[in-house]
XYZ file of C-alpha atoms in Angstrom:
494
model
C 71.080 -2.007 132.267
C 73.695 -3.871 130.338
C 74.239 -4.388 126.649
C 72.535 -2.759 123.711
C 68.879 -1.858 124.072
C 68.390 -0.841 120.437
C 69.240 -4.287 119.036
C 66.896 -6.270 121.340
C 64.142 -3.765 120.599
C 64.649 -4.243 116.871
C 64.581 -8.030 117.267
C 61.364 -7.761 119.304
C 59.716 -5.662 116.565
C 60.750 -8.240 113.993
C 59.230 -11.048 116.076
C 55.997 -9.109 116.471
C 55.888 -8.376 112.737
C 56.456 -12.054 111.956
C 53.683 -13.051 114.344
C 51.376 -10.490 112.758
C 52.277 -11.775 109.306
C 51.397 -15.331 110.327
C 48.025 -14.211 111.602
C 47.281 -12.173 108.484
C 45.588 -14.355 105.827
C 47.439 -14.722 102.545
C 45.772 -12.818 99.732
C 43.951 -15.094 97.337
C 44.437 -14.655 93.619
C 40.806 -13.610 93.130
C 41.085 -10.922 95.808
C 44.378 -9.714 94.372
C 42.992 -9.372 90.847
C 39.759 -7.755 92.033
C 41.649 -5.191 94.083
C 44.018 -4.369 91.243
C 41.506 -4.228 88.406
C 38.923 -2.158 90.269
C 40.951 1.046 89.806
C 41.936 2.873 86.635
C 45.513 4.082 87.039
C 47.439 6.678 85.035
C 50.736 8.473 85.499
C 51.411 12.036 84.329
C 54.900 13.610 84.175
C 55.592 17.318 83.702
C 59.019 18.851 83.130
C 58.927 22.600 83.696
C 61.282 25.345 84.896
C 64.086 22.986 85.900
C 61.916 20.601 87.920
C 60.101 17.340 87.257
C 56.718 16.544 88.796
C 55.013 13.159 88.660
C 51.359 12.593 89.482
C 49.699 9.222 90.032
C 45.969 9.197 89.269
C 43.436 6.584 90.333
C 40.080 6.987 88.584
C 41.293 10.466 87.510
C 41.823 11.496 91.152
C 45.293 12.543 92.326
C 46.608 10.141 94.994
C 50.413 10.543 94.882
C 52.748 13.344 93.879
C 56.527 13.434 93.471
C 58.697 16.433 92.698
C 62.413 17.024 92.344
C 64.554 19.984 91.354
C 67.616 19.634 89.162
C 69.695 21.639 91.642
C 68.538 19.624 94.675
C 68.784 15.901 94.032
C 67.834 13.337 96.635
C 70.503 11.319 98.460
C 68.248 8.354 99.234
C 69.622 5.130 97.770
C 73.109 6.534 97.132
C 76.049 4.399 98.265
C 79.006 6.234 99.841
C 82.402 5.337 101.207
C 82.191 7.335 104.421
C 84.520 8.142 107.273
C 83.505 7.727 110.915
C 83.636 11.091 112.696
C 82.262 10.196 116.099
C 80.794 7.222 117.966
C 78.266 7.746 120.767
C 77.809 4.516 122.773
C 75.028 6.069 124.860
C 73.020 6.756 121.711
C 74.093 3.485 120.045
C 74.949 5.526 116.961
C 77.887 6.721 114.886
C 78.171 9.859 112.793
C 79.539 9.340 109.305
C 81.020 11.958 106.966
C 79.762 11.183 103.450
C 80.951 14.453 101.900
C 77.454 15.988 101.705
C 76.779 18.659 104.307
C 76.139 17.585 107.893
C 77.213 14.141 109.028
C 74.902 11.180 108.480
C 73.823 8.997 111.397
C 74.317 5.219 111.520
C 72.414 3.435 114.290
C 73.505 0.138 115.800
C 70.500 -1.635 114.303
C 71.718 -0.731 110.801
C 75.297 -1.988 111.207
C 76.387 -4.929 109.060
C 77.636 -7.097 111.912
C 78.786 -9.891 109.598
C 81.363 -7.531 108.095
C 82.300 -5.954 111.443
C 84.508 -8.896 112.493
C 83.369 -9.157 116.113
C 83.804 -12.900 116.567
C 83.062 -13.735 120.180
C 82.522 -10.108 121.187
C 79.255 -8.344 122.082
C 77.583 -6.416 119.301
C 78.399 -2.925 120.482
C 78.764 -0.135 117.965
C 81.832 1.283 119.752
C 83.573 -2.052 119.206
C 82.665 -2.206 115.524
C 83.506 1.380 114.563
C 86.211 3.814 115.630
C 86.685 7.480 114.646
C 88.676 7.618 111.421
C 87.495 4.230 110.117
C 86.119 3.989 106.593
C 82.751 2.318 106.137
C 80.489 1.725 103.135
C 77.006 3.069 103.795
C 73.779 3.612 101.892
C 71.375 6.504 102.525
C 67.939 5.323 103.638
C 66.425 8.720 104.440
C 67.201 12.204 103.165
C 68.137 14.999 105.595
C 64.988 16.579 107.017
C 65.125 19.883 108.893
C 68.051 19.921 111.308
C 68.523 16.138 111.078
C 71.228 14.686 108.896
C 70.753 11.809 106.492
C 70.136 8.352 107.926
C 72.339 5.552 106.581
C 72.808 1.798 106.818
C 75.819 -0.407 106.196
C 73.501 -3.190 104.975
C 73.676 -2.374 101.276
C 70.807 -3.274 98.921
C 70.460 -2.510 95.206
C 66.989 -2.051 93.735
C 66.093 -3.412 90.311
C 62.828 -3.560 88.447
C 61.712 -6.989 89.684
C 63.764 -7.525 92.833
C 66.139 -6.007 95.361
C 69.658 -7.487 95.407
C 71.245 -7.860 98.878
C 75.003 -8.553 98.613
C 76.230 -10.983 101.244
C 72.715 -11.640 102.498
C 71.262 -15.104 102.708
C 67.635 -14.077 103.129
C 65.070 -14.354 100.349
C 61.717 -12.642 100.581
C 58.685 -12.227 98.321
C 56.177 -9.398 98.466
C 53.065 -10.348 100.419
C 50.975 -8.266 98.057
C 51.309 -11.064 95.479
C 48.756 -13.895 95.411
C 49.661 -17.264 96.872
C 49.993 -19.064 93.533
C 52.348 -16.410 92.167
C 54.486 -16.532 95.315
C 54.864 -20.310 94.910
C 55.869 -19.922 91.254
C 58.478 -17.275 92.086
C 59.938 -19.388 94.899
C 60.672 -22.180 92.413
C 62.289 -19.772 89.943
C 64.455 -18.135 92.607
C 66.183 -21.424 93.393
C 67.772 -21.267 89.951
C 68.392 -17.502 89.893
C 69.799 -16.460 93.283
C 73.609 -16.584 93.575
C 74.944 -18.401 96.664
C 76.643 -15.286 98.093
C 73.642 -12.949 97.985
C 69.965 -12.630 98.824
C 67.045 -11.049 97.035
C 63.688 -9.494 97.885
C 61.124 -9.975 95.137
C 58.945 -6.948 94.446
C 55.290 -6.797 93.485
C 56.315 -5.811 89.962
C 57.733 -9.341 89.481
C 54.252 -10.775 88.993
C 54.321 -12.761 85.762
C 58.067 -12.227 85.215
C 59.886 -15.069 83.476
C 63.046 -16.773 84.672
C 65.051 -14.955 81.968
C 63.787 -11.562 83.153
C 64.603 -12.320 86.782
C 68.039 -13.661 85.868
C 68.786 -10.564 83.761
C 67.776 -8.331 86.683
C 70.059 -10.241 89.058
C 73.010 -10.122 86.651
C 72.562 -6.375 86.091
C 72.524 -5.679 89.834
C 75.438 -8.056 90.415
C 77.543 -6.075 87.927
C 76.613 -2.858 89.739
C 77.813 -4.347 93.020
C 81.132 -5.384 91.472
C 81.659 -1.823 90.213
C 80.876 -0.462 93.694
C 83.447 -2.788 95.272
C 86.087 -1.720 92.759
C 85.381 1.950 93.437
C 85.573 1.394 97.194
C 88.931 -0.389 96.894
C 90.497 2.425 94.883
C 88.828 5.491 96.439
C 89.430 7.651 99.482
C 86.673 8.500 101.908
C 84.369 10.327 101.741
C 83.347 9.407 98.205
C 80.186 8.669 96.252
C 80.360 5.089 94.993
C 76.976 4.835 93.276
C 74.236 7.369 92.767
C 70.599 6.478 92.303
C 69.063 7.460 88.940
C 66.994 10.625 88.810
C 63.588 10.764 90.416
C 61.564 10.186 87.237
C 63.346 6.915 86.435
C 63.082 5.727 90.059
C 59.345 6.339 90.211
C 58.760 4.590 86.890
C 60.994 1.698 87.963
C 59.217 1.244 91.284
C 55.601 2.008 90.393
C 54.831 1.879 86.679
C 53.675 -1.582 85.627
C 50.911 -3.284 83.660
C 48.315 -1.943 86.130
C 48.718 1.516 84.596
C 46.856 2.351 81.419
C 49.127 5.192 80.308
C 52.211 7.264 81.091
C 51.864 10.791 79.691
C 55.053 12.887 79.537
C 55.499 16.607 78.902
C 59.140 17.630 78.393
C 61.708 16.566 75.823
C 64.528 15.523 78.166
C 62.252 13.500 80.442
C 60.615 11.860 77.428
C 63.994 10.796 76.045
C 65.236 9.353 79.353
C 62.033 7.499 80.249
C 61.401 6.097 76.790
C 64.993 4.857 76.613
C 64.742 3.301 80.092
C 61.482 1.477 79.393
C 62.751 0.351 76.005
C 65.697 -1.286 77.750
C 64.175 -2.855 80.890
C 60.435 -3.119 80.086
C 59.789 -3.054 76.346
C 56.345 -4.584 76.912
C 55.275 -1.339 78.612
C 56.730 1.028 76.010
C 53.445 1.036 74.087
C 51.724 2.786 77.013
C 53.915 5.877 76.720
C 52.192 9.047 75.532
C 54.061 12.223 74.594
C 52.132 15.386 75.352
C 52.507 17.676 72.335
C 49.541 20.004 72.721
C 49.815 23.722 73.492
C 48.260 23.380 76.947
C 49.768 22.218 80.220
C 49.363 18.499 80.888
C 48.719 19.051 84.614
C 46.006 21.601 83.835
C 44.275 19.193 81.460
C 44.040 16.566 84.217
C 43.175 19.195 86.886
C 46.240 18.162 88.889
C 47.286 21.673 89.966
C 43.783 22.257 91.301
C 43.912 19.042 93.341
C 47.395 19.905 94.618
C 46.129 23.245 95.914
C 43.277 21.519 97.766
C 45.764 18.992 99.160
C 47.380 21.763 101.208
C 44.182 22.872 102.928
C 43.687 22.102 106.590
C 40.051 21.182 106.007
C 39.008 18.549 103.466
C 35.370 18.224 102.440
C 33.857 14.803 101.833
C 31.447 14.224 98.904
C 28.443 13.704 101.183
C 29.028 16.908 103.178
C 31.233 15.666 106.020
C 34.754 16.944 106.535
C 38.246 16.119 107.760
C 40.474 18.488 109.721
C 44.173 17.590 109.455
C 46.631 19.100 111.937
C 50.326 18.282 111.996
C 52.376 18.714 115.151
C 55.956 17.940 116.078
C 54.955 14.612 117.649
C 52.152 13.353 115.413
C 49.451 14.107 112.862
C 45.883 14.316 114.152
C 42.862 13.842 111.869
C 39.404 14.785 113.123
C 36.315 13.462 111.316
C 33.161 15.608 111.357
C 29.687 15.008 109.956
C 29.449 18.636 108.808
C 26.508 19.050 106.439
C 25.817 15.311 106.199
C 22.481 14.543 107.859
C 22.056 10.971 106.696
C 19.672 9.234 104.331
C 16.649 8.812 106.523
C 18.040 6.047 108.765
C 19.162 6.088 112.377
C 21.876 8.261 113.909
C 24.164 5.231 114.171
C 23.751 4.578 110.437
C 24.527 8.214 109.631
C 27.701 8.149 111.735
C 28.845 4.867 110.177
C 28.308 6.002 106.590
C 30.193 9.225 107.304
C 33.112 7.308 108.845
C 33.299 4.837 105.962
C 33.555 7.701 103.499
C 36.119 9.418 105.708
C 38.294 6.279 105.908
C 38.753 6.235 102.130
C 39.561 9.945 101.956
C 41.985 9.728 104.896
C 44.096 7.145 103.073
C 44.123 9.299 99.932
C 45.241 12.324 101.945
C 48.006 10.332 103.662
C 49.371 9.261 100.290
C 48.952 12.633 98.611
C 50.446 14.676 101.448
C 53.056 11.977 102.207
C 52.275 12.171 105.918
C 54.565 10.033 108.060
C 55.184 9.241 111.715
C 52.420 8.704 114.276
C 48.879 9.341 113.027
C 45.805 9.494 115.276
C 42.306 9.471 113.744
C 39.254 10.608 115.691
C 36.248 9.101 113.911
C 32.718 10.151 114.833
C 31.545 8.063 117.804
C 29.688 4.829 116.997
C 27.870 2.695 119.560
C 27.980 -0.740 117.936
C 31.216 -2.735 117.971
C 30.355 -4.227 114.565
C 30.247 -0.753 113.005
C 33.588 0.198 114.547
C 35.120 -2.984 113.121
C 33.563 -2.216 109.739
C 35.175 1.230 109.608
C 38.541 -0.170 110.694
C 38.370 -2.862 108.003
C 37.590 -0.224 105.371
C 40.620 1.799 106.498
C 42.931 -1.226 106.299
C 41.499 -2.236 102.923
C 42.181 1.219 101.461
C 45.690 1.209 102.942
C 46.474 -1.886 100.869
C 46.997 0.465 97.897
C 49.625 2.425 99.823
C 53.158 1.374 98.930
C 54.700 3.141 101.927
C 55.222 0.929 104.970
C 52.437 1.397 107.530
C 50.885 -0.314 110.526
C 47.436 0.146 112.084
C 47.303 -0.369 115.849
C 44.333 -1.224 117.997
C 41.580 1.296 118.724
C 42.184 3.101 122.029
C 39.761 3.220 124.950
C 38.743 6.700 123.779
C 37.796 5.387 120.349
C 40.862 6.782 118.578
C 42.537 4.839 115.758
C 46.324 4.840 116.015
C 48.609 4.061 113.110
C 52.126 4.705 111.909
C 53.404 5.412 108.421
C 57.021 5.516 107.396
C 58.331 9.048 107.048
C 60.165 9.175 103.728
C 60.202 12.692 102.316
C 59.383 16.243 103.263
C 55.649 16.100 102.484
C 53.379 18.008 100.131
C 52.768 21.014 102.379
C 56.482 21.418 103.119
C 57.276 21.121 99.413
C 55.057 24.068 98.487
C 55.379 26.323 101.539
C 57.786 28.317 103.671
C 57.498 29.094 107.382
C 55.623 32.321 108.121
C 58.138 35.079 108.868
C 55.814 36.689 111.401
C 54.640 33.845 113.656
C 57.508 31.421 112.869
C 55.128 28.551 112.254
C 53.069 28.855 115.453
C 49.924 29.940 113.630
C 49.241 32.998 115.787
C 50.887 36.220 116.972
C 51.560 36.876 120.667
C 50.859 40.417 121.937
C 52.125 42.096 125.070
C 48.614 42.850 126.258
C 45.394 40.792 126.245
C 43.588 41.058 122.919
C 39.851 41.786 122.898
C 38.033 39.488 120.492
C 35.411 40.860 118.175
C 32.093 39.157 118.905
C 31.219 38.948 115.205
C 34.524 37.469 114.019
C 34.700 33.782 113.289
C 37.661 31.758 114.637
C 38.847 30.897 111.115
C 38.816 34.574 110.145
C 40.633 35.629 113.297
C 43.370 33.080 112.624
C 43.733 34.174 109.041
C 43.960 37.801 110.088
C 46.688 37.126 112.644
C 49.329 36.507 109.996
C 49.491 32.796 110.755
C 49.312 31.661 107.148
C 47.153 29.039 105.471
C 44.778 27.268 107.819
C 46.544 28.555 110.945
C 49.646 26.424 110.314
C 52.001 29.360 110.223
C 53.170 28.520 106.710
C 53.012 30.642 103.609
C 51.860 28.438 100.743
C 52.975 28.895 97.147
C 50.747 27.906 94.270
C 51.917 24.589 92.757
C 52.139 26.122 89.287
C 54.393 28.935 90.521
C 56.769 27.207 92.913
C 60.477 27.098 92.172
C 60.516 23.413 93.116
C 61.787 21.953 96.333
C 64.143 19.094 96.730
C 62.691 15.672 96.038
C 59.554 15.215 98.009
C 59.654 11.386 98.407
C 61.654 8.263 97.632
C 59.316 5.626 96.178
C 61.412 2.913 97.153
């Protein structure tokens, strides 16, 4: 095989995504407004013991959770002037020293080829980068486990209404906006976008005026000029621009007119967020609420209780059915069971369908709450009719429309399994509040030198719990959310 395989594969995925986008109907304004207004949204922020936690509630139910510790800030979004340490042509990757622990990895698909200066030469990473070269990179994914941070040399700067792409000529608008709003924004962008840059308009730009968009572009353009000046004067490795703290990023990316309130507990966080909103979104400042009561704001909204349930292996559905969520190295598997649900007097097919429809909604909530990423396989209860299978799949896709994290639902397999992928961004809820069991090392069971006789009266769940495997047989020792010392940032909302 000749040439780069990673670049053609990336181009093929882009073509497939474009084809899928053409087939997907554009959201009408009525559908967009109905979807948005059907849910009551609130945001609750708690500053406690050197950490900041943010909860997103929909109809008073916890659906997203973010946490960061002052001593362990996220690297995602930071721009560094790095130094190339090693180039591996066989892996189509280069390792970059950014001055933060283990080297970051830069894949060939993330190289800015326009700045590489390879006129007339093949796009090979070993031709673009050499050990000892300096390169400006931006972190796209925090280090996870034994893997270093993932970086790109295609820099982008996020603002409130749009993402500024220096040197890029591509303009994009969020597909979550209705068709009429997309047309209005396209006309405004012709007057706003500078000739030497591109922008990606975010969902938050709905209803934004030309002055607001222009101010956002000018602010990000000044940030890029400062970054270039720092890169010209600095020595690698060096931090050129750090992302704001987690609370400001979440508010910048998520909080908009769809939210009814933003309740904050903690003086420092209140000062920073109120100042930020007063500067960039004064129209939303009236929705700020400062929690001044003697109680804990998370306890009042029952958030800690919902966090604790979010770490269980088994999730009960309102009608009596259940989900069993197991995470492996390769993928996450979700099994749907009818449990105690016996239907409402109809047929077996109707009972299975109603159980699966309820499960589809809860599965999406659990994916968002636990921040599950990678490959996800869902085993719904078997249904005979094709129309019912399509109905459940449509309900799953409809609920996923509220998920900001990039995802894709594949076709149903011949075994009736639903396959999907979801971008892996952070460490996840369970990892944020747990440590690996010191006895079984995460396997979920203990191995003995001799065969172990099972007690006939012991239930499997009890035997697993008694083997020292930790919560739900995962081999992890969970810490109560209200008592944890706070992990590093769980997720980048970008």
